[in-house]
């Protein structure tokens, strides 16, 4: 069937079970490696080492290393969910997927960790999260799309609400999103006034359509969880994950 509708070559396997396990393997491979780099990002922060620079250095090796990057968590309908399906199925066979579940725990906690880091940044400005205005840039689960299924950005927003912060968001692809039957509307425009009004700007999606120079120029403080502002020279108000 796939050969009739796809131009790309189709890899044939012996059964639907093998094909499904292959899909799960792909997504779990990414989940585990992202979990690894997220854990290292937390450690590097404690050691005052830039994890992004570490990854760039490791990428210079021409073999034996594939780059994965930290972030506020995992999103989409595959990578965050497939490991849970396999772990559930494995229990039918008396098998415990310890490595997979460890990576899931790390990735699932990243939104909370990002809020902890946000609190630390505000504390350095003699402010608390409670009562502060936070501008979240990006609610899509990955860059330049309008899909927010399982988006870690929304979990970051919800964790911020729990602290008593005032949260607004802007996403050029998602003017509003629906959660638990409630529609939450974003800001219409990323303006100088909107940026200046926030005590902290948190970048949770690496959209390429945003004017990050404008953000840097007018933001009091920025927490860049995607390192999307890496090429901006003036970094006095920027902290990366």
CSV table of C-alpha atoms in Angstrom, one decimal:
chain,number,residue,atom,x,y,z
A,1,UNK,CA,0.0,0.0,0.0
A,2,UNK,CA,2.8,2.5,0.9
A,3,UNK,CA,4.6,1.8,-2.3
A,4,UNK,CA,1.5,2.9,-4.2
A,5,UNK,CA,1.3,6.3,-2.5
A,6,UNK,CA,4.9,7.2,-1.5
A,7,UNK,CA,7.8,8.1,-3.7
A,8,UNK,CA,10.4,7.2,-1.1
A,9,UNK,CA,11.7,3.6,-0.9
A,10,UNK,CA,9.7,1.3,1.4
A,11,UNK,CA,11.6,-1.0,3.8
A,12,UNK,CA,9.8,-4.3,4.0
A,13,UNK,CA,9.8,-6.4,7.2
A,14,UNK,CA,8.4,-9.8,8.0
A,15,UNK,CA,5.4,-8.7,10.1
A,16,UNK,CA,3.3,-5.7,11.3
A,17,UNK,CA,4.7,-6.4,14.8
A,18,UNK,CA,8.2,-5.8,13.5
A,19,UNK,CA,7.1,-2.6,11.7
A,20,UNK,CA,5.4,-1.3,14.9
A,21,UNK,CA,8.4,-2.2,17.1
A,22,UNK,CA,10.7,-0.4,14.6
A,23,UNK,CA,8.6,2.8,14.9
A,24,UNK,CA,8.7,2.5,18.7
A,25,UNK,CA,12.5,1.9,18.6
A,26,UNK,CA,13.0,5.1,16.6
A,27,UNK,CA,11.0,7.2,19.1
A,28,UNK,CA,12.5,5.6,22.2
A,29,UNK,CA,16.0,6.1,20.8
A,30,UNK,CA,15.3,9.8,20.6
A,31,UNK,CA,13.6,9.9,24.0
A,32,UNK,CA,16.5,8.2,25.7
A,33,UNK,CA,19.1,10.4,24.1
A,34,UNK,CA,17.2,13.6,24.8
A,35,UNK,CA,16.8,12.4,28.4
A,36,UNK,CA,20.5,11.9,28.6
A,37,UNK,CA,21.3,15.4,27.3
A,38,UNK,CA,18.6,16.9,29.6
A,39,UNK,CA,20.2,15.2,32.6
A,40,UNK,CA,23.6,16.5,31.5
A,41,UNK,CA,22.2,20.0,31.0
A,42,UNK,CA,21.0,20.0,34.7
A,43,UNK,CA,24.4,18.8,35.8
A,44,UNK,CA,26.3,21.3,33.6
A,45,UNK,CA,24.3,24.1,35.1
A,46,UNK,CA,25.4,23.1,38.6
A,47,UNK,CA,29.0,22.9,37.3
A,48,UNK,CA,28.8,26.2,35.5
A,49,UNK,CA,29.5,24.6,32.1
A,50,UNK,CA,27.6,25.5,28.9
A,51,UNK,CA,26.0,22.3,27.7
A,52,UNK,CA,25.4,23.8,24.3
A,53,UNK,CA,29.1,24.5,23.8
A,54,UNK,CA,29.8,20.9,25.0
A,55,UNK,CA,27.5,19.5,22.4
A,56,UNK,CA,29.0,21.6,19.6
A,57,UNK,CA,32.4,20.4,20.5
A,58,UNK,CA,31.2,16.8,20.6
A,59,UNK,CA,29.7,17.3,17.1
A,60,UNK,CA,33.1,18.0,15.7
A,61,UNK,CA,33.9,14.3,16.0
A,62,UNK,CA,33.3,12.8,12.5
A,63,UNK,CA,32.0,9.4,13.9
A,64,UNK,CA,30.4,7.9,16.9
A,65,UNK,CA,28.3,10.8,18.1
A,66,UNK,CA,24.9,12.2,17.1
A,67,UNK,CA,23.9,15.5,18.5
A,68,UNK,CA,20.7,15.7,20.6
A,69,UNK,CA,19.8,18.9,22.4
A,70,UNK,CA,18.2,19.8,25.8
A,71,UNK,CA,14.9,21.6,26.1
A,72,UNK,CA,11.8,22.2,28.3
A,73,UNK,CA,10.6,18.6,27.7
A,74,UNK,CA,9.2,16.5,24.9
A,75,UNK,CA,6.1,17.1,22.7
A,76,UNK,CA,4.2,15.7,19.9
A,77,UNK,CA,2.1,12.5,19.6
A,78,UNK,CA,5.0,10.0,19.3
A,79,UNK,CA,8.2,10.5,21.2
A,80,UNK,CA,6.7,11.3,24.6
A,81,UNK,CA,4.0,8.6,24.4
A,82,UNK,CA,5.5,5.5,22.6
A,83,UNK,CA,7.8,4.6,25.6
A,84,UNK,CA,4.8,4.4,27.8
A,85,UNK,CA,3.1,2.0,25.4
A,86,UNK,CA,6.1,-0.2,25.3
A,87,UNK,CA,6.6,-0.2,29.1
A,88,UNK,CA,3.0,-1.2,29.6
A,89,UNK,CA,3.3,-4.0,27.1
A,90,UNK,CA,6.6,-5.2,28.5
A,91,UNK,CA,4.9,-5.8,31.9
A,92,UNK,CA,2.8,-8.5,30.2
A,93,UNK,CA,6.0,-10.4,29.7
A,94,UNK,CA,7.4,-9.7,33.2
A,95,UNK,CA,9.9,-7.3,31.8
A,96,UNK,CA,10.8,-3.9,33.3
A,97,UNK,CA,12.1,-1.3,30.9
A,98,UNK,CA,14.4,0.5,33.4
A,99,UNK,CA,16.5,2.5,31.0
A,100,UNK,CA,13.5,3.7,29.0
A,101,UNK,CA,11.5,4.7,32.2
A,102,UNK,CA,14.5,6.5,33.6
A,103,UNK,CA,14.7,8.8,30.5
A,104,UNK,CA,11.0,9.3,30.6
A,105,UNK,CA,11.2,10.5,34.2
A,106,UNK,CA,14.0,13.0,33.3
A,107,UNK,CA,12.1,14.4,30.3
A,108,UNK,CA,8.8,14.6,32.1
A,109,UNK,CA,10.4,16.7,34.9
A,110,UNK,CA,12.0,19.3,32.5
A,111,UNK,CA,9.0,21.7,32.6
A,112,UNK,CA,9.2,21.9,36.4
A,113,UNK,CA,13.0,22.3,36.2
A,114,UNK,CA,12.6,25.2,33.7
A,115,UNK,CA,10.3,26.9,36.1
A,116,UNK,CA,12.8,26.4,38.9
A,117,UNK,CA,15.5,28.1,36.7
A,118,UNK,CA,13.1,30.9,35.9
A,119,UNK,CA,12.6,31.5,39.6
A,120,UNK,CA,16.3,31.7,40.1
A,121,UNK,CA,16.7,34.2,37.3
A,122,UNK,CA,14.0,36.4,38.8
A,123,UNK,CA,15.5,36.0,42.2
A,124,UNK,CA,18.8,37.5,40.8
A,125,UNK,CA,16.6,40.5,39.9
A,126,UNK,CA,15.2,40.6,43.4
A,127,UNK,CA,11.8,39.4,42.2
A,128,UNK,CA,9.7,36.3,42.9
A,129,UNK,CA,7.7,34.3,40.5
A,130,UNK,CA,4.6,35.0,42.5
A,131,UNK,CA,3.2,38.2,41.0
A,132,UNK,CA,5.7,38.5,38.2
A,133,UNK,CA,4.6,38.8,34.6
A,134,UNK,CA,6.1,36.1,32.4
A,135,UNK,CA,6.0,36.2,28.6
A,136,UNK,CA,6.3,32.7,27.1
A,137,UNK,CA,7.4,32.6,23.4
A,138,UNK,CA,6.1,29.6,21.6
A,139,UNK,CA,3.5,27.0,22.6
A,140,UNK,CA,4.0,24.6,19.6
A,141,UNK,CA,5.9,21.4,20.5
A,142,UNK,CA,8.5,22.1,17.8
A,143,UNK,CA,9.6,25.0,15.7
A,144,UNK,CA,7.6,26.5,12.8
A,145,UNK,CA,4.5,24.4,13.1
A,146,UNK,CA,1.0,25.0,14.6
A,147,UNK,CA,0.8,21.7,16.5
A,148,UNK,CA,0.7,21.9,20.3
A,149,UNK,CA,-0.1,18.2,21.2
A,150,UNK,CA,1.7,17.2,24.3
A,151,UNK,CA,3.7,20.5,24.1
A,152,UNK,CA,6.1,21.0,27.0
A,153,UNK,CA,5.6,24.7,26.6
A,154,UNK,CA,2.0,24.3,27.9
A,155,UNK,CA,3.3,22.4,30.9
A,156,UNK,CA,5.7,25.2,31.6
A,157,UNK,CA,2.9,27.7,31.5
A,158,UNK,CA,0.8,25.5,33.8
A,159,UNK,CA,3.7,25.2,36.3
A,160,UNK,CA,4.1,29.0,36.2
A,161,UNK,CA,0.5,29.5,37.0
A,162,UNK,CA,0.9,27.3,40.1
A,163,UNK,CA,3.5,29.7,41.4
A,164,UNK,CA,1.2,32.6,41.2
A,165,UNK,CA,2.9,34.2,38.1
A,166,UNK,CA,0.9,36.2,35.6
A,167,UNK,CA,1.5,34.4,32.3
A,168,UNK,CA,1.0,35.6,28.7
A,169,UNK,CA,2.2,33.9,25.6
A,170,UNK,CA,2.9,34.7,21.9
A,171,UNK,CA,3.2,32.1,19.1
A,172,UNK,CA,3.1,33.3,15.5
A,173,UNK,CA,1.6,29.9,14.5
A,174,UNK,CA,-0.8,29.4,17.4
A,175,UNK,CA,-3.0,32.4,18.3
A,176,UNK,CA,-4.9,30.3,20.9
A,177,UNK,CA,-4.9,26.8,22.2
A,178,UNK,CA,-7.5,24.6,23.9
A,179,UNK,CA,-6.8,22.7,27.1
A,180,UNK,CA,-9.4,20.8,29.2
A,181,UNK,CA,-12.2,22.5,27.2
A,182,UNK,CA,-10.9,26.0,27.9
A,183,UNK,CA,-9.6,28.2,25.2
A,184,UNK,CA,-6.5,30.2,26.1
A,185,UNK,CA,-5.7,33.2,23.8
A,186,UNK,CA,-2.3,34.5,23.1
A,187,UNK,CA,-1.0,37.9,22.3
A,188,UNK,CA,-1.7,39.3,18.9
A,189,UNK,CA,1.8,40.8,18.3
A,190,UNK,CA,5.3,40.6,19.7
A,191,UNK,CA,5.7,44.3,20.3
A,192,UNK,CA,8.3,46.4,22.2
A,193,UNK,CA,5.6,47.2,24.7
A,194,UNK,CA,4.8,43.6,25.3
A,195,UNK,CA,8.4,42.6,25.8
A,196,UNK,CA,9.1,45.6,28.1
A,197,UNK,CA,6.1,44.8,30.3
A,198,UNK,CA,7.4,41.3,31.2
A,199,UNK,CA,9.6,40.6,34.2
A,200,UNK,CA,11.0,37.6,32.3
A,201,UNK,CA,10.7,36.2,28.8
A,202,UNK,CA,10.9,32.4,28.5
A,203,UNK,CA,11.6,31.0,25.0
A,204,UNK,CA,10.1,27.5,24.9
A,205,UNK,CA,9.9,26.9,21.1
A,206,UNK,CA,12.6,27.8,18.6
A,207,UNK,CA,10.4,29.5,16.0
A,208,UNK,CA,12.5,31.1,13.2
A,209,UNK,CA,9.9,33.8,12.5
A,210,UNK,CA,10.4,35.7,15.7
A,211,UNK,CA,12.5,38.9,16.0
A,212,UNK,CA,15.0,37.8,18.7
A,213,UNK,CA,17.0,41.0,18.4
A,214,UNK,CA,13.9,42.9,19.4
A,215,UNK,CA,13.4,40.5,22.3
A,216,UNK,CA,17.0,41.0,23.5
A,217,UNK,CA,16.9,44.7,23.1
A,218,UNK,CA,13.8,45.3,25.3
A,219,UNK,CA,13.6,42.3,27.7
A,220,UNK,CA,14.5,42.7,31.3
A,221,UNK,CA,15.6,39.1,31.5
A,222,UNK,CA,15.5,36.1,29.1
A,223,UNK,CA,15.5,32.4,29.7
A,224,UNK,CA,16.3,30.7,26.4
A,225,UNK,CA,15.5,27.0,26.8
A,226,UNK,CA,16.2,26.3,23.1
A,227,UNK,CA,19.4,28.3,22.6
A,228,UNK,CA,17.7,30.0,19.7
A,229,UNK,CA,19.4,33.3,20.5
A,230,UNK,CA,22.9,31.8,20.3
A,231,UNK,CA,24.0,34.2,17.5
A,232,UNK,CA,23.1,37.4,19.4
A,233,UNK,CA,26.2,39.2,20.6
A,234,UNK,CA,24.8,41.2,23.5
A,235,UNK,CA,24.0,38.5,26.1
A,236,UNK,CA,23.8,40.5,29.3
A,237,UNK,CA,20.1,39.7,29.8
A,238,UNK,CA,20.2,36.1,28.3
A,239,UNK,CA,20.5,32.9,30.2
A,240,UNK,CA,20.3,29.5,28.4
A,241,UNK,CA,19.1,26.1,29.7
